[in-house]
Structures are given as structure tokens and as C-alpha cells.
Amino acid sequence: METTIRCLHTKGYAATTTLLVAQEAGLSRGAMLHHFPTRVDLMMFVVQSVFDDEVAIYDARLTAIPNPKERMYAFPQIVWEVLSRPSGVAVLEILQGSRSDPDLTERLAPLQAEIEQNALALLGRWFGDTGGASKTAMRLVVWAVRGLSIAQVLVPDPEEVEKSVTLLRRMLEVYAERPRGTE
């Protein structure tokens, strides 16, 4: 998995084939195909494994903050720290690759929906009833941060990224403090 993540992170989805990963990992083609008969099988394994790892990181980081509202407000920064790692960028490469790979799209769409459902189930545990921990707010933060990881490649200015992450926090604060029913 580490080799696949490294290849996706450094070479991108299009260049990351099972043959390349096998070569980089020092595996025979047969050994690689035994575990991952297709490129899509390998990519699905990476997405699921990375998500499982990320949940553990989110859980540790968020539950270390005692106040549920403060957890929610810290969420954009924690998401940035998690999704900007090589594994987060690798998953983004896979997600982007699904645009032009129908086999990947067919298998990834249900997995992505399951991952989102699992993440939504964790919102109540992490944030409690803050009034702002909704599916819409979570999606906004996660996909905005994924976009920032692309922007960082094109305009590598850490200060601008930090300003954007801070703005996401402020937006969550405003969203959480709105009167209920005014979405």
C-alpha cells in the first residue's frame, strides 16, 4: 500500500499501474496480480485502507478536544492536516481518475457512498448536537480541503492555504450559530 500511495502521490493516477507498483515494491508481476488482479482492485484497497487510517486519526485528534463545538471548529484544520498527507493526495488522485475510468467509477461510487455514510455516523460522536455538524457542512469542508490540496500544487503558498482553512472554520462558526431551520 505504501508503494501505491507513493506512486499516486508522485506520479499521479494515470501513471500508477499495477506493473509500476510491483516494480517499485520489488514484487513479481504474479505476486501483485495474485493480491490485486486489476488496477481497480488495487485502487479500491487503497481508498478503503486510507479511509480506515484517517478515521483513526480524526478520532484521536477530535476526541482530544473536550468541547464538541470546539471540535467542530477545529475540524477544517484537522481535515487539512489529514487530507494533505501523501495518502490523502493519493486518494484524491484516485477520485479524479474515476472521471475517465468507467470501471473505477462503477466500483468507487458505492464505496465512496459507504465511506460518506460511515463518516456521517461519526459526526454525532465527534460533535454532539452542535447544530452545525451536518452532511452539507462536512461535505463542504472535505471537498474544499481536497480542492486546496490541488491549489497548493499550482500556487504553493502555505499562508494562503492557512487563510482558506481559517475561513472554513469561521464559516462553520457562523453556520453553527445560525437560528435552527434557517439553512
Tab-separated table of C-alpha atoms in Angstrom:
chain	number	residue	atom	x	y	z
A	1	MET	CA	0.000	0.000	0.000
A	2	GLU	CA	2.796	2.442	0.880
A	3	THR	CA	4.316	1.979	-2.572
A	4	THR	CA	0.968	2.571	-4.274
A	5	ILE	CA	0.422	5.732	-2.239
A	6	ARG	CA	3.905	6.963	-3.074
A	7	CYS	CA	3.364	6.295	-6.808
A	8	LEU	CA	-0.035	8.001	-6.802
A	9	HIS	CA	1.365	10.952	-4.869
A	10	THR	CA	4.438	11.443	-7.041
A	11	LYS	CA	3.344	10.175	-10.469
A	12	GLY	CA	-0.446	10.526	-10.447
A	13	TYR	CA	-3.280	8.138	-11.200
A	14	ALA	CA	-2.618	7.732	-14.927
A	15	ALA	CA	0.962	6.535	-14.380
A	16	THR	CA	0.236	4.302	-11.387
A	17	THR	CA	-0.284	0.867	-12.851
A	18	THR	CA	-0.089	-2.486	-11.085
A	19	LEU	CA	3.106	-3.184	-13.021
A	20	LEU	CA	4.730	0.058	-11.817
A	21	VAL	CA	3.704	-0.612	-8.227
A	22	ALA	CA	5.027	-4.193	-8.417
A	23	GLN	CA	8.354	-2.953	-9.814
A	24	GLU	CA	8.659	-0.183	-7.212
A	25	ALA	CA	7.773	-2.596	-4.383
A	26	GLY	CA	10.143	-5.281	-5.618
A	27	LEU	CA	7.338	-7.768	-6.232
A	28	SER	CA	6.883	-10.112	-9.142
A	29	ARG	CA	4.036	-9.376	-11.515
A	30	GLY	CA	2.473	-12.697	-10.482
A	31	ALA	CA	2.587	-11.828	-6.773
A	32	MET	CA	0.994	-8.472	-7.463
A	33	LEU	CA	-1.739	-9.969	-9.640
A	34	HIS	CA	-2.418	-12.640	-7.037
A	35	HIS	CA	-3.376	-9.970	-4.490
A	36	PHE	CA	-4.757	-7.361	-6.894
A	37	PRO	CA	-5.947	-8.891	-10.188
A	38	THR	CA	-6.777	-5.458	-11.595
A	39	ARG	CA	-5.695	-1.874	-11.142
A	40	VAL	CA	-9.194	-1.079	-9.889
A	41	ASP	CA	-8.843	-3.748	-7.158
A	42	LEU	CA	-5.636	-2.061	-6.013
A	43	MET	CA	-7.214	1.409	-6.050
A	44	MET	CA	-10.251	0.219	-4.096
A	45	PHE	CA	-7.959	-1.300	-1.475
A	46	VAL	CA	-6.057	1.991	-1.169
A	47	VAL	CA	-9.221	4.097	-0.797
A	48	GLN	CA	-10.676	1.814	1.905
A	49	SER	CA	-7.377	1.455	3.782
A	50	VAL	CA	-6.657	5.167	3.733
A	51	PHE	CA	-10.177	5.948	4.967
A	52	ASP	CA	-9.768	3.489	7.855
A	53	ASP	CA	-6.457	5.116	8.767
A	54	GLU	CA	-7.940	8.603	8.520
A	55	VAL	CA	-10.853	7.709	10.801
A	56	ALA	CA	-8.384	6.640	13.472
A	57	ILE	CA	-6.517	9.944	13.123
A	58	TYR	CA	-9.721	12.016	13.208
A	59	ASP	CA	-10.968	10.095	16.204
A	60	ALA	CA	-7.750	10.632	18.169
A	61	ARG	CA	-7.436	14.302	17.247
A	62	LEU	CA	-11.095	15.253	17.686
A	63	THR	CA	-11.804	13.356	20.895
A	64	ALA	CA	-8.768	15.037	22.450
A	65	ILE	CA	-10.747	18.310	22.292
A	66	PRO	CA	-13.240	18.250	25.193
A	67	ASN	CA	-15.850	20.707	23.863
A	68	PRO	CA	-17.982	19.419	20.923
A	69	LYS	CA	-18.325	22.897	19.396
A	70	GLU	CA	-14.585	23.482	19.558
A	71	ARG	CA	-14.101	20.067	17.916
A	72	MET	CA	-16.320	21.169	15.067
A	73	TYR	CA	-14.462	24.455	14.721
A	74	ALA	CA	-11.113	22.596	14.682
A	75	PHE	CA	-12.425	20.207	12.019
A	76	PRO	CA	-11.227	22.185	8.939
A	77	GLN	CA	-7.646	22.375	10.244
A	78	ILE	CA	-7.599	18.695	11.155
A	79	VAL	CA	-9.100	17.755	7.780
A	80	TRP	CA	-6.389	19.809	6.057
A	81	GLU	CA	-3.651	18.080	8.062
A	82	VAL	CA	-5.086	14.641	7.237
A	83	LEU	CA	-6.041	15.098	3.580
A	84	SER	CA	-2.892	16.973	2.565
A	85	ARG	CA	-0.724	13.990	3.555
A	86	PRO	CA	0.543	11.819	0.674
A	87	SER	CA	-2.187	9.241	1.359
A	88	GLY	CA	-4.896	11.915	1.130
A	89	VAL	CA	-3.475	13.203	-2.138
A	90	ALA	CA	-3.284	9.606	-3.415
A	91	VAL	CA	-6.994	9.127	-2.732
A	92	LEU	CA	-7.715	12.417	-4.477
A	93	GLU	CA	-5.788	11.114	-7.493
A	94	ILE	CA	-7.993	8.006	-7.481
A	95	LEU	CA	-11.156	10.102	-7.161
A	96	GLN	CA	-10.058	12.271	-10.080
A	97	GLY	CA	-9.117	9.187	-12.073
A	98	SER	CA	-12.659	7.912	-11.751
A	99	ARG	CA	-13.790	10.706	-14.087
A	100	SER	CA	-12.244	8.941	-17.055
A	101	ASP	CA	-12.149	5.309	-15.892
A	102	PRO	CA	-15.647	3.774	-16.090
A	103	ASP	CA	-14.575	0.549	-14.326
A	104	LEU	CA	-13.178	2.544	-11.430
A	105	THR	CA	-16.270	4.755	-11.299
A	106	GLU	CA	-18.570	1.744	-11.186
A	107	ARG	CA	-16.790	0.289	-8.164
A	108	LEU	CA	-15.709	3.504	-6.466
A	109	ALA	CA	-19.105	5.256	-6.372
A	110	PRO	CA	-20.691	2.721	-3.976
A	111	LEU	CA	-17.537	2.620	-1.825
A	112	GLN	CA	-17.443	6.409	-1.656
A	113	ALA	CA	-21.129	6.466	-0.652
A	114	GLU	CA	-20.417	3.886	2.079
A	115	ILE	CA	-17.418	5.882	3.303
A	116	GLU	CA	-19.524	9.037	3.471
A	117	GLN	CA	-22.266	7.207	5.413
A	118	ASN	CA	-19.668	5.896	7.864
A	119	ALA	CA	-18.222	9.392	8.262
A	120	LEU	CA	-21.679	10.860	8.845
A	121	ALA	CA	-22.333	8.276	11.544
A	122	LEU	CA	-19.228	9.539	13.344
A	123	LEU	CA	-20.338	13.200	13.271
A	124	GLY	CA	-22.679	12.828	16.234
A	125	ARG	CA	-19.998	11.079	18.248
A	126	TRP	CA	-17.406	13.725	17.482
A	127	PHE	CA	-19.506	16.876	17.533
A	128	GLY	CA	-22.585	16.092	19.588
A	129	ASP	CA	-25.678	18.151	18.927
A	130	THR	CA	-23.951	21.376	17.921
A	131	GLY	CA	-26.486	22.234	15.249
A	132	GLY	CA	-23.715	22.603	12.698
A	133	ALA	CA	-22.368	19.117	12.182
A	134	SER	CA	-24.411	18.274	9.133
A	135	LYS	CA	-23.812	16.311	5.972
A	136	THR	CA	-23.700	19.562	4.000
A	137	ALA	CA	-21.134	21.183	6.309
A	138	MET	CA	-18.970	18.052	6.339
A	139	ARG	CA	-19.047	17.821	2.546
A	140	LEU	CA	-18.158	21.490	2.185
A	141	VAL	CA	-15.128	21.175	4.454
A	142	VAL	CA	-13.849	17.903	2.984
A	143	TRP	CA	-14.255	18.888	-0.659
A	144	ALA	CA	-12.955	22.415	-0.096
A	145	VAL	CA	-9.861	20.960	1.531
A	146	ARG	CA	-9.439	18.479	-1.336
A	147	GLY	CA	-9.570	21.462	-3.697
A	148	LEU	CA	-6.989	23.294	-1.600
A	149	SER	CA	-4.643	20.333	-1.955
A	150	ILE	CA	-4.803	20.809	-5.740
A	151	ALA	CA	-4.420	24.579	-5.412
A	152	GLN	CA	-1.344	24.080	-3.253
A	153	VAL	CA	0.386	22.297	-6.140
A	154	LEU	CA	-0.427	25.129	-8.548
A	155	VAL	CA	0.126	28.012	-6.115
A	156	PRO	CA	2.380	26.675	-3.354
A	157	ASP	CA	1.693	29.369	-0.764
A	158	PRO	CA	1.152	27.840	2.698
A	159	GLU	CA	-0.048	31.198	4.048
A	160	GLU	CA	-2.907	31.287	1.535
A	161	VAL	CA	-3.894	27.726	2.408
A	162	GLU	CA	-3.932	28.603	6.113
A	163	LYS	CA	-6.111	31.655	5.407
A	164	SER	CA	-8.536	29.437	3.481
A	165	VAL	CA	-8.671	26.839	6.257
A	166	THR	CA	-9.248	29.623	8.801
A	167	LEU	CA	-12.085	30.961	6.646
A	168	LEU	CA	-13.665	27.487	6.593
A	169	ARG	CA	-13.531	27.494	10.390
A	170	ARG	CA	-15.188	30.906	10.548
A	171	MET	CA	-17.882	29.750	8.127
A	172	LEU	CA	-18.588	26.743	10.367
A	173	GLU	CA	-18.814	29.028	13.386
A	174	VAL	CA	-21.392	31.222	11.626
A	175	TYR	CA	-23.267	28.154	10.383
A	176	ALA	CA	-23.373	26.604	13.854
A	177	GLU	CA	-24.636	29.810	15.467
A	178	ARG	CA	-27.467	30.427	12.976
A	179	PRO	CA	-31.024	30.016	14.235
A	180	ARG	CA	-32.169	26.449	13.586
A	181	GLY	CA	-34.264	25.958	10.489
A	182	THR	CA	-32.582	28.781	8.555
A	183	GLU	CA	-30.451	26.687	6.214
